[in-house]
Short mmCIF file of C-alpha atoms in Angstrom, two decimals:
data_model
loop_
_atom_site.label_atom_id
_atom_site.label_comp_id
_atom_site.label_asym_id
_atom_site.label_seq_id
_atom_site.Cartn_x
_atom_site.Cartn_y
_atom_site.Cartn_z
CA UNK A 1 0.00 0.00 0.00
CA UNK A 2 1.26 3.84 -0.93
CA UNK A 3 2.29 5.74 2.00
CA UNK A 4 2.23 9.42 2.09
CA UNK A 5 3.84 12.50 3.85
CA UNK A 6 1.91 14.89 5.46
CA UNK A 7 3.08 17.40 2.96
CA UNK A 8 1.44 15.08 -0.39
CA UNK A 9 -1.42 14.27 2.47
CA UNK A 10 -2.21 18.00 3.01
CA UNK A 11 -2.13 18.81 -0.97
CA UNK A 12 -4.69 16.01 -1.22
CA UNK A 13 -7.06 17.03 1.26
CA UNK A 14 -6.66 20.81 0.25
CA UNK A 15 -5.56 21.87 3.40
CA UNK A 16 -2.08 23.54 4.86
CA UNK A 17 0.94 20.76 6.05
CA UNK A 18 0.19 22.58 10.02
CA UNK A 19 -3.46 21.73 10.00
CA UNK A 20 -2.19 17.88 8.53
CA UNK A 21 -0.20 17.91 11.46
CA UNK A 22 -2.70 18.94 13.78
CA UNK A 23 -5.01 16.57 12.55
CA UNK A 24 -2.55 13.35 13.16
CA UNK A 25 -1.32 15.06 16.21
CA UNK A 26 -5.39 14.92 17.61
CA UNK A 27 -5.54 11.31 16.23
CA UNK A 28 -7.50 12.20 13.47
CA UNK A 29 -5.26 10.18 11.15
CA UNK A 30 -2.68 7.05 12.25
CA UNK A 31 0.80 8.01 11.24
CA UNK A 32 4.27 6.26 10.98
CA UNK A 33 7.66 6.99 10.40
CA UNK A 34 9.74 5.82 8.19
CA UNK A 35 13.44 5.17 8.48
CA UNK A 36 14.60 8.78 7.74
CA UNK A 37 12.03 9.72 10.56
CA UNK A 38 9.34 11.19 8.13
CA UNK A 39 5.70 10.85 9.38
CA UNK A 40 3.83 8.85 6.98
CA UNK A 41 -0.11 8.14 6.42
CA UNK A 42 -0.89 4.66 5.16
CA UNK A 43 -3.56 5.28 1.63
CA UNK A 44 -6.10 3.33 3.35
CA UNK A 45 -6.01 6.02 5.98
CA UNK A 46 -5.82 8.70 3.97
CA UNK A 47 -8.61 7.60 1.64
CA UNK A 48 -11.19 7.39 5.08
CA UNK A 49 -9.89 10.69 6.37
CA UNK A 50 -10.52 12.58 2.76
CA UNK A 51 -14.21 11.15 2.60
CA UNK A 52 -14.87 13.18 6.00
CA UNK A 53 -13.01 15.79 4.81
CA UNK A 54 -14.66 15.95 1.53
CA UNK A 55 -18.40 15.77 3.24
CA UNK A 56 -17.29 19.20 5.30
CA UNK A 57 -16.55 17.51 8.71
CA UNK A 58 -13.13 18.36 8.61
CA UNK A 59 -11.34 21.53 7.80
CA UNK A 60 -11.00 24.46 10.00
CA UNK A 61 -9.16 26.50 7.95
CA UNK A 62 -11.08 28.35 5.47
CA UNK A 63 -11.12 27.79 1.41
CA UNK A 64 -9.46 29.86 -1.15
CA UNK A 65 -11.26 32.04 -3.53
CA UNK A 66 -10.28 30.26 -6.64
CA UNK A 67 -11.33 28.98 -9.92
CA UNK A 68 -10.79 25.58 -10.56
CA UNK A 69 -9.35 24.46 -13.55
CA UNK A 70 -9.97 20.56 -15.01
CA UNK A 71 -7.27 18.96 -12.74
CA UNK A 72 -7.82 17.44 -10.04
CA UNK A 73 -5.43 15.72 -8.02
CA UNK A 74 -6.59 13.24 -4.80
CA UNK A 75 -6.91 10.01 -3.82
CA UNK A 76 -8.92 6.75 -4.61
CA UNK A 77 -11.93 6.51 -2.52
CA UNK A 78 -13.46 3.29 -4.53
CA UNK A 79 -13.08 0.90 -7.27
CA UNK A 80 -16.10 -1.08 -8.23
CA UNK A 81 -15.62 -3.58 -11.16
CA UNK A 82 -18.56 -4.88 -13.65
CA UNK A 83 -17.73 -7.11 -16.26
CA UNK A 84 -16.97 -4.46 -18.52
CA UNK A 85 -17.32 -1.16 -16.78
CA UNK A 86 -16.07 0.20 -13.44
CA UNK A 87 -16.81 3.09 -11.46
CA UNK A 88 -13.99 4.84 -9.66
CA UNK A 89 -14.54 7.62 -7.10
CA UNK A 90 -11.79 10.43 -6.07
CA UNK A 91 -11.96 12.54 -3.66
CA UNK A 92 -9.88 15.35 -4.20
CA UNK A 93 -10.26 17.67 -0.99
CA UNK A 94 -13.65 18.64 -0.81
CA UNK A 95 -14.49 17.51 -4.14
CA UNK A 96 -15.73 14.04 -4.60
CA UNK A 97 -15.55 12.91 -8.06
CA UNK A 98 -17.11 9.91 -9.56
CA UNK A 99 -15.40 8.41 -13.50
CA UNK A 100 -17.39 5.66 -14.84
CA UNK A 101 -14.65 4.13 -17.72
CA UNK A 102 -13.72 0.44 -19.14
CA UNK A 103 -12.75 -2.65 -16.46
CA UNK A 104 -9.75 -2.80 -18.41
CA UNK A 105 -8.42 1.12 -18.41
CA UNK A 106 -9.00 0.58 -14.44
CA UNK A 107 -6.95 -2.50 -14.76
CA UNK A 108 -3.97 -0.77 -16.70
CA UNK A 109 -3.94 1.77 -14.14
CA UNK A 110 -3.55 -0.11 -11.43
CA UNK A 111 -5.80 2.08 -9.80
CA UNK A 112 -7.22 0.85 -5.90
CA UNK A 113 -8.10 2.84 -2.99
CA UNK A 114 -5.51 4.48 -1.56
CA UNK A 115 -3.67 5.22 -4.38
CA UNK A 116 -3.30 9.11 -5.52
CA UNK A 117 -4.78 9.65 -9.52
CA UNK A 118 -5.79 12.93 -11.01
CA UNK A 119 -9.44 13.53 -12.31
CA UNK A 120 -9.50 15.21 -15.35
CA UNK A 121 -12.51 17.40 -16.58
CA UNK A 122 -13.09 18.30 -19.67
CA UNK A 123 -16.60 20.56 -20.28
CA UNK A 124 -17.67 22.91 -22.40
CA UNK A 125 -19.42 25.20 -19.90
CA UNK A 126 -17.69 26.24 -16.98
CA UNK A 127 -19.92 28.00 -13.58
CA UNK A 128 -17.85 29.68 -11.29
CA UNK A 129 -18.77 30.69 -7.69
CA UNK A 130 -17.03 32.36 -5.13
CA UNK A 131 -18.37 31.66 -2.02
#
């Protein structure tokens, strides 16, 4: 399974490297070191702890005024096979996205939860809010 620091952790979740500290400091999230002495978050972990993120029970720093482009960088939430399709979920800080594409492209990936995996949209209307 992919470990993580907290600095790729934080960029995940969309929040600052202090507040991933804080959070595994409270217990929020298990960490490890590793033998350099870098504290690491197991995927599995990191995958649970973006979900609650994602559904607004986490953060206590406030969001960015931004616009986002059509990358999206998080971590795998859920793979579900069919026979010939698969659904794959990301959550990429508070944004949960869901990709239905072939068994087999999911296969080639590699992709399982844990893992990190950019989302990629492509649209041809754009909304932007500011909050």
């Amino acid at each position: 399974m992919q470990s993580y620091t907290i600095g790729q952790a934080a960029r995940l979740l969309g929040v600052s490297p202090d507040t991933a500290r804080r959070w595994a400091d409270a217990g929020r999230v298990t960490t490890h070191r590793d033998e350099n002495g870098r504290r690491l978050i197991e995927g599995h972990d990191l995958a649970a702890l973006s979900i609650e993120v994602g559904q607004g029970t986490g953060g206590d720093e406030e969001g960015s005024y931004t616009s986002a482009r059509n990358a999206f960088p998080g971590i795998v939430t859920a793979v579900k096979l069919g026979d010939v399709a698969a659904q794959v979920e990301i959550q990429a800080g508070p944004h949960r996205l869901v990709s239905l594409l072939t068994r087999e492209a999911v296969e080639e990936l590699g992709l399982e939860v844990g893992m990190q995996a950019t989302a990629r949209v492509k649209s041809t209307s754009v909304h932007i809010d500011r909050a």
